[in-house]
XYZ file of C-alpha atoms in Angstrom:
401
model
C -77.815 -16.443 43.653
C -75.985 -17.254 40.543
C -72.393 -19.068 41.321
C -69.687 -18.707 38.372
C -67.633 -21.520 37.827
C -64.119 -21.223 38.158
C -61.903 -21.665 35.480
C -60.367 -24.706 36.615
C -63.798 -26.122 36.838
C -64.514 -25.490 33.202
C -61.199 -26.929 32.496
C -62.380 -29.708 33.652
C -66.147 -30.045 32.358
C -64.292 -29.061 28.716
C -62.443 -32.314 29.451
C -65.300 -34.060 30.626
C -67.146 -32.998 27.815
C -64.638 -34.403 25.503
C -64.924 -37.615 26.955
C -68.682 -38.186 26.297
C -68.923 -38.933 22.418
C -66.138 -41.762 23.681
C -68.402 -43.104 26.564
C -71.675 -42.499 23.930
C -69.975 -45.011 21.285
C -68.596 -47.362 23.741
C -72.132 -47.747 25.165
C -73.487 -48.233 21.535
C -70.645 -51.018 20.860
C -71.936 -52.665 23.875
C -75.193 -52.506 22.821
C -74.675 -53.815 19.328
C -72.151 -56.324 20.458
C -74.927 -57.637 22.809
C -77.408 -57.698 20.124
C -75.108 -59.566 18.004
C -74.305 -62.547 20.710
C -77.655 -62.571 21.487
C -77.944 -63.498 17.410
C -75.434 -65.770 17.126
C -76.283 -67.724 20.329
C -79.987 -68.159 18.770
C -78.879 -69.402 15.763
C -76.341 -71.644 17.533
C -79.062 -72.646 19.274
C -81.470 -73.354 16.422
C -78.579 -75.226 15.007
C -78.500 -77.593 18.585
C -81.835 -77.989 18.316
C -81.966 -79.677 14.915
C -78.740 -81.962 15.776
C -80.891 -83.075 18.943
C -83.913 -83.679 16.858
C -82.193 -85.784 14.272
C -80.491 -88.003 16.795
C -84.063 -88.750 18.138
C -84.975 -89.249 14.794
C -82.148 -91.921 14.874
C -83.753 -93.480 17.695
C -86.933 -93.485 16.009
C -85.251 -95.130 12.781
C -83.167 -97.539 15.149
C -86.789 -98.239 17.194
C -88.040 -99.114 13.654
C -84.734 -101.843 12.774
C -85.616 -103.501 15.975
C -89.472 -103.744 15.592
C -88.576 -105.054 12.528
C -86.609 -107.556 14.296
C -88.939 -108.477 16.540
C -91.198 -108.946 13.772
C -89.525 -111.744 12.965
C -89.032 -113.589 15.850
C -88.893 -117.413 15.053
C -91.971 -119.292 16.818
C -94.161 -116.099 16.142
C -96.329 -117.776 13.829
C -95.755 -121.755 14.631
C -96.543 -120.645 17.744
C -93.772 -121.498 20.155
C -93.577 -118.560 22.683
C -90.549 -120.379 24.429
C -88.645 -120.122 21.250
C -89.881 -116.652 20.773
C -89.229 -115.243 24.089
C -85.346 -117.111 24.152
C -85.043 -114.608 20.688
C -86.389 -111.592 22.406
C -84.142 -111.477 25.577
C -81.324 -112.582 23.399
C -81.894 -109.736 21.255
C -82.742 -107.496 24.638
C -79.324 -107.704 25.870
C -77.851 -106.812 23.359
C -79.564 -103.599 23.352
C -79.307 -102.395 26.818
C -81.381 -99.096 26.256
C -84.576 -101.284 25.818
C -85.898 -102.366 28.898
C -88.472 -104.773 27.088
C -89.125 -106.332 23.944
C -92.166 -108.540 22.684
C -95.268 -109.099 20.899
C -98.783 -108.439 21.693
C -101.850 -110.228 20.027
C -104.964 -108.880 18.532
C -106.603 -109.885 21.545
C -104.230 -106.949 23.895
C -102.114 -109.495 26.108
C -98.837 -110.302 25.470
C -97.681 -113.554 22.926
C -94.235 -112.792 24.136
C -91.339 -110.608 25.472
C -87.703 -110.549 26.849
C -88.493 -110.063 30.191
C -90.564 -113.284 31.719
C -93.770 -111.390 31.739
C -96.704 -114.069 31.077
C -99.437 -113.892 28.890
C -102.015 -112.188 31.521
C -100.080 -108.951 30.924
C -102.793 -106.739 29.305
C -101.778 -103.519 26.715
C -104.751 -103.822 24.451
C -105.831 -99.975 26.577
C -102.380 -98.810 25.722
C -102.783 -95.824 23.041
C -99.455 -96.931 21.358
C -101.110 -100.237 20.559
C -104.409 -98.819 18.935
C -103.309 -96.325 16.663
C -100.779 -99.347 15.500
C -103.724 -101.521 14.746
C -106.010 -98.648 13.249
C -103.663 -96.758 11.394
C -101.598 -99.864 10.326
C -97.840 -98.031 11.026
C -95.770 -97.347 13.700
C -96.875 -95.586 16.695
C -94.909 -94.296 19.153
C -96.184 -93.524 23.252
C -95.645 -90.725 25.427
C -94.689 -90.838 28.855
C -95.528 -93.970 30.708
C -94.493 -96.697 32.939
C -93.896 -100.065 31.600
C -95.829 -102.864 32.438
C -94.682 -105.363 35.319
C -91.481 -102.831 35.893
C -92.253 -100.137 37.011
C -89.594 -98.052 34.664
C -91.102 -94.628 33.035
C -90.373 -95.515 29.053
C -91.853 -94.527 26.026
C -92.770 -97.600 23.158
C -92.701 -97.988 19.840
C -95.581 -100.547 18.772
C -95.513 -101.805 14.888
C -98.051 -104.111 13.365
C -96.851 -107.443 12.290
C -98.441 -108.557 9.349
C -98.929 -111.856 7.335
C -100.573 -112.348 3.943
C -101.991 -108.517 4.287
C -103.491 -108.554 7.136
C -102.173 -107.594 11.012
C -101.792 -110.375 12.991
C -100.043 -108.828 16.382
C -98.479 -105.929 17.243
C -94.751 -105.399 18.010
C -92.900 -103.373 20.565
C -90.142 -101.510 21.677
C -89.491 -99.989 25.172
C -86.864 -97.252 25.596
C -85.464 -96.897 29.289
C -85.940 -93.300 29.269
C -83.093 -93.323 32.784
C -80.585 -93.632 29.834
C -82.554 -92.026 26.986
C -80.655 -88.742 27.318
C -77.375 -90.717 26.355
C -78.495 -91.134 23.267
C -77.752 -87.225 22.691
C -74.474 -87.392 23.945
C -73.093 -86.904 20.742
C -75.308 -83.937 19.819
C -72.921 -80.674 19.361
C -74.419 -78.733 22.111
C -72.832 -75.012 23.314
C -70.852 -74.999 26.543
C -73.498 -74.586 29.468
C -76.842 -75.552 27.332
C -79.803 -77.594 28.097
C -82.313 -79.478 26.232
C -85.269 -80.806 27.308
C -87.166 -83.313 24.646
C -91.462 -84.309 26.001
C -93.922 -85.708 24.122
C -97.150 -84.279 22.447
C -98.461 -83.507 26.310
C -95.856 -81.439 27.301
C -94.374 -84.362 29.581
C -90.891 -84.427 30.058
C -89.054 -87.547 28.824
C -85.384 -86.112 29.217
C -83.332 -83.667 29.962
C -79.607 -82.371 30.260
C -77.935 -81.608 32.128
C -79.270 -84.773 34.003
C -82.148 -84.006 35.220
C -84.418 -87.070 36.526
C -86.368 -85.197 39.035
C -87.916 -83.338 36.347
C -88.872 -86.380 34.137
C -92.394 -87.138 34.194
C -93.550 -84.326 34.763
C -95.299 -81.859 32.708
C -92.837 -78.998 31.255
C -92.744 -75.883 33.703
C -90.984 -73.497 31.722
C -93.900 -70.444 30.682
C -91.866 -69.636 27.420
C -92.213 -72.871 26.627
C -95.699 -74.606 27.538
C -97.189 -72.604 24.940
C -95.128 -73.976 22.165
C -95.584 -77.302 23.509
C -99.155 -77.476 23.033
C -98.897 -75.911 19.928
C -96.167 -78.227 18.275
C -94.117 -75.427 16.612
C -90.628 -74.748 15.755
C -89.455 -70.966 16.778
C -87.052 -69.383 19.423
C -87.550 -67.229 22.122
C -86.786 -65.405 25.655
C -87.539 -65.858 28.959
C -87.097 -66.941 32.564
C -87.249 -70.843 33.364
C -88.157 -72.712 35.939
C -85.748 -71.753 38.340
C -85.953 -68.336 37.107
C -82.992 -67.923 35.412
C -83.144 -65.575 32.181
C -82.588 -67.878 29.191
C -82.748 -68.283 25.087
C -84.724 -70.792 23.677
C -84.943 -72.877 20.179
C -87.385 -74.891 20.121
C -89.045 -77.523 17.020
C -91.467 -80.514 17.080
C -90.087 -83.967 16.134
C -91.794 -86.687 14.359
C -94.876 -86.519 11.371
C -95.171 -83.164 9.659
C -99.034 -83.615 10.471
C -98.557 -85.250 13.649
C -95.394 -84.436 15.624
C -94.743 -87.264 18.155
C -92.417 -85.016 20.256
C -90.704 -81.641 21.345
C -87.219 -80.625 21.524
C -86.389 -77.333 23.277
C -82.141 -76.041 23.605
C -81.767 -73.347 26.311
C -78.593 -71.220 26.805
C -78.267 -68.717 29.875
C -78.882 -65.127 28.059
C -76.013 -64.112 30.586
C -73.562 -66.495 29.047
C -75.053 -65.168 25.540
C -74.283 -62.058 25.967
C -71.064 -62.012 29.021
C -68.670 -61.440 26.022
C -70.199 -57.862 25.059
C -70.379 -57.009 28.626
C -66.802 -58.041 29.779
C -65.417 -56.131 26.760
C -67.698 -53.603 27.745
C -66.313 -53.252 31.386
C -62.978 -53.412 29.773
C -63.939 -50.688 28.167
C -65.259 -48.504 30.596
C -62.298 -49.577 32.591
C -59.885 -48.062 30.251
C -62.063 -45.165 29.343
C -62.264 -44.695 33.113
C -58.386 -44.693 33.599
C -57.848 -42.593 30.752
C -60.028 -39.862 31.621
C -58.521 -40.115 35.312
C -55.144 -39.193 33.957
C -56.807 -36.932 30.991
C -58.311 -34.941 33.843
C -55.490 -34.982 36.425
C -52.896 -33.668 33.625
C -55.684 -30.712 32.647
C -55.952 -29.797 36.633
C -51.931 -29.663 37.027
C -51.176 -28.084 33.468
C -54.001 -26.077 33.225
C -53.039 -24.658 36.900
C -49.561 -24.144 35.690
C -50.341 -23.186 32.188
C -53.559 -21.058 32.326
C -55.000 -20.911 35.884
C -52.094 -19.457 37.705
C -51.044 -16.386 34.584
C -54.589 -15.613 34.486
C -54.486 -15.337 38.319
C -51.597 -13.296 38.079
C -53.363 -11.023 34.975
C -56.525 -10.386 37.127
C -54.873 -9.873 40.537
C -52.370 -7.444 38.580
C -55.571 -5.760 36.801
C -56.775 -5.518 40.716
C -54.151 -3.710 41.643
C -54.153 -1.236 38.508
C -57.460 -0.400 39.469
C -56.087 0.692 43.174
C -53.647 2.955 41.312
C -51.125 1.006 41.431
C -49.412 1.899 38.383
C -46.015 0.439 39.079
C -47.830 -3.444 38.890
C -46.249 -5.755 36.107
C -46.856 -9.483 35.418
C -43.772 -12.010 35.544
C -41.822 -13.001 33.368
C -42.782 -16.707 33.745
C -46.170 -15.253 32.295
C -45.249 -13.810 29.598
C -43.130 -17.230 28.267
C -44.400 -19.482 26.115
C -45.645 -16.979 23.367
C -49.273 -18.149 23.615
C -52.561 -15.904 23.835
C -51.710 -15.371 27.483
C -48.295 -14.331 26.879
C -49.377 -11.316 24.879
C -52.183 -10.646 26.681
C -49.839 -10.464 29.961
C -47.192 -8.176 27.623
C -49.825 -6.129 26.033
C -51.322 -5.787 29.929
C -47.263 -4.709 30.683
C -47.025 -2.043 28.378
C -50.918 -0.800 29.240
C -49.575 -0.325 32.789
C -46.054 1.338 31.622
C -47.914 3.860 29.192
C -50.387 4.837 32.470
C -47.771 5.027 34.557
C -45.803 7.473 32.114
C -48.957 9.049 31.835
C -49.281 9.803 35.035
C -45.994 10.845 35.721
C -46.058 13.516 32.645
C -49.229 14.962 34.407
C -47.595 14.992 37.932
C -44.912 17.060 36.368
C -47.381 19.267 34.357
C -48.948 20.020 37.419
C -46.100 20.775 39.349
C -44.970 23.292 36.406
C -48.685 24.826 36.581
C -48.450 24.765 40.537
C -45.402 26.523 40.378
C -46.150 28.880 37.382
C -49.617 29.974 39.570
C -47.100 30.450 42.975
C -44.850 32.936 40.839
C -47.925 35.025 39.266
C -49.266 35.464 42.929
C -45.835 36.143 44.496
C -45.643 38.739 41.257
C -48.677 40.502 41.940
C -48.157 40.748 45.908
C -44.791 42.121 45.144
C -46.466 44.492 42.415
C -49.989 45.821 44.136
C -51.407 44.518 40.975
C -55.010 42.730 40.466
C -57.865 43.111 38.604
C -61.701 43.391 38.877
C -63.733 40.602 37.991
C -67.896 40.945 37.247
C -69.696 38.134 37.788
C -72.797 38.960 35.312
C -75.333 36.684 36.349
C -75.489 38.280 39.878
C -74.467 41.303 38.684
C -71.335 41.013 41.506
C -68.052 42.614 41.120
C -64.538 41.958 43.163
C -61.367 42.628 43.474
C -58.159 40.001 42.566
C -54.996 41.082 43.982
C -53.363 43.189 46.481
C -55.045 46.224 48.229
């Protein structure tokens, strides 16, 4: 069975219906606010990433000043490691963010280096050390743990040559406990992280501080990939605490062999909370105003259309009854809108049929009384008349007898 809405109720879905191209664009807004903070926190974040890669290429040019340094520590080639190794820790603390400095000879063992380690200390397995002696340049390790101090670091090795050929190797060793001080400086966004790991995908620092997760290989899925690939590019996903973030991400180091990885990671909530707070704000004031848009069309449209139409209808009712003497209020018919005339025109309907009527009633009581004097006339007169009813071939008599 079919139910009609009331006319209230369609009052009210008019109103609602009025409201929905407002709700439609606020939703769109949202969306293209969203998509827009998502934008600009991705370029932000591209932008973080580079400032973090250049101050590690600062460390690599500062690694470099002190190799060269250590280079030319006096009693290298006379031979005086006593001399050499009073330079070195000299030079060491003054640089607290090396934990050792030295030189290691052709043969792999140490010459000498700031930290009283003798010459039966062994690095000729050490990668950083090879490719420094085969390629002739400075090398740079990934993740390891220094020799005799058990201290994850990563070390720069140079060769030291003489008269054009390499005669022992210099090195560097960065602390990597206060390796992520070195970005301090970096112009990060509020709430960001980095993570920087070498060609393996091992994890030499991170911030916020992080030194459970150094040393070990990089967890985050969105990221392992790019790892092993050495490429620059951004991206979305969860990390490894689950937490939905955005990513920029670029290698650090030679063009043709990147020595490490810097990823910058922003919560996509944080990204994006300004679209969605103005968005509740929205919906919040959308939401009051439609409140109030539909309580003032239930009172005034009960006052103003509801209750005269009531009125018209239970008046039309009553008309139908035959009850001619019906009229609508006055308070209907003020205002001069639609209803107003409709309510007088519906007024003067019901006077006309009621004047109607009352011109018949009096017609018939004429013809009543007209047909009462004709019979009284003829009873008084012995008067009538025969009447043949030709289908039946019937005839009778009218009158008195």
């Amino acid at each position: 069975m079919k139910t009609r809405a009331s006319l209230r109720t369609r009052i009210i879905m008019l109103m609602m219906l009025a409201i929905i191209p407002s709700l439609v664009l606020c939703i769109f807004n949202a969306w293209f606010n969203t998509q827009a903070g998502l934008s600009r926190a991705t370029e932000n974040l591209k932008f973080a990433a580079s400032l973090v890669a250049v101050n590690h290429q600062r460390v690599g040019e500062a690694a470099q000043q002190v190799l060269k340094a250590v280079a030319s520590a006096p009693g290298l080639l006379s031979g005086g490691p006593a001399e050499c190794k009073r330079y070195l820790k000299t030079l060491n603390n003054q640089l607290a963010v090396y934990t050792n400095l030295g030189i290691i000879g052709l043969d792999g063992y140490f010459v000498c280096d700031a930290v009283d380690n003798n010459s039966t200390v062994f690095a000729g397995d050490r990668d950083y050390f090879k490719s420094a002696l085969s390629e002739r340049k400075i090398a740079v390790s990934g993740y390891m743990v220094g020799h005799g101090m058990d201290k994850p670091v990563i070390t720069f090795a140079m060769p030291v040559e003489s008269e054009g050929k390499v005669t022992s190797v210099a090195f560097a060793s960065v602390d990597l406990a206060g390796f992520s001080k070195v970005f301090a400086d970096a112009a990060l966004l509020n709430s960001s992280r980095f993570l920087i790991t070498d060609r393996t995908g091992v994890v030499l620092a991170a911030s916020p501080d992080k030194s459970a997760v150094v040393g070990k290989l990089v967890a985050i899925p969105q990221l392992e990939d790019a790892v092993r690939a050495m490429r620059a590019g951004t991206g979305e996903g969860p990390d490894s605490e689950g937490i939905q973030r955005l990513f920029a991400f670029l290698s650090v180091g030679n063009a043709v062999a990147p020595e490490f990885f810097v990823a910058v990671s922003v919560s996509r909530d944080r990204a994006v909370g300004p679209a969605l707070k103005r968005l509740w704000l929205e919906l919040a004031a959308l939401g009051t105003v439609a409140f109030l848009g539909l309580w003032l069309a239930w009172v005034m449209g009960s006052r103003a259309i509801v209750r005269p139409t009531n009125e018209i209808l239970a008046a039309n009712q009553l008309i139908q009854k035959g009850v001619l003497g019906t009229r609508i209020s006055a308070a209907s018919l003020s205002g001069g809108g639609e209803l107003s005339r409709i309510a007088a025109g519906f007024n003067q309907m019901a006077e006309s049929l009621e004047k109607q009527r009352e011109a018949l009633q009096t017609e018939l009581f004429r013809s009543e009384a007209a047909q009462q004097k004709l019979q009284d006339s003829q009873r008084l007169g012995r008067i009538g008349f025969w009447q043949l009813e030709l289908a039946t071939d019937q005839m009778w008599w009218a009158g008195e007898t």
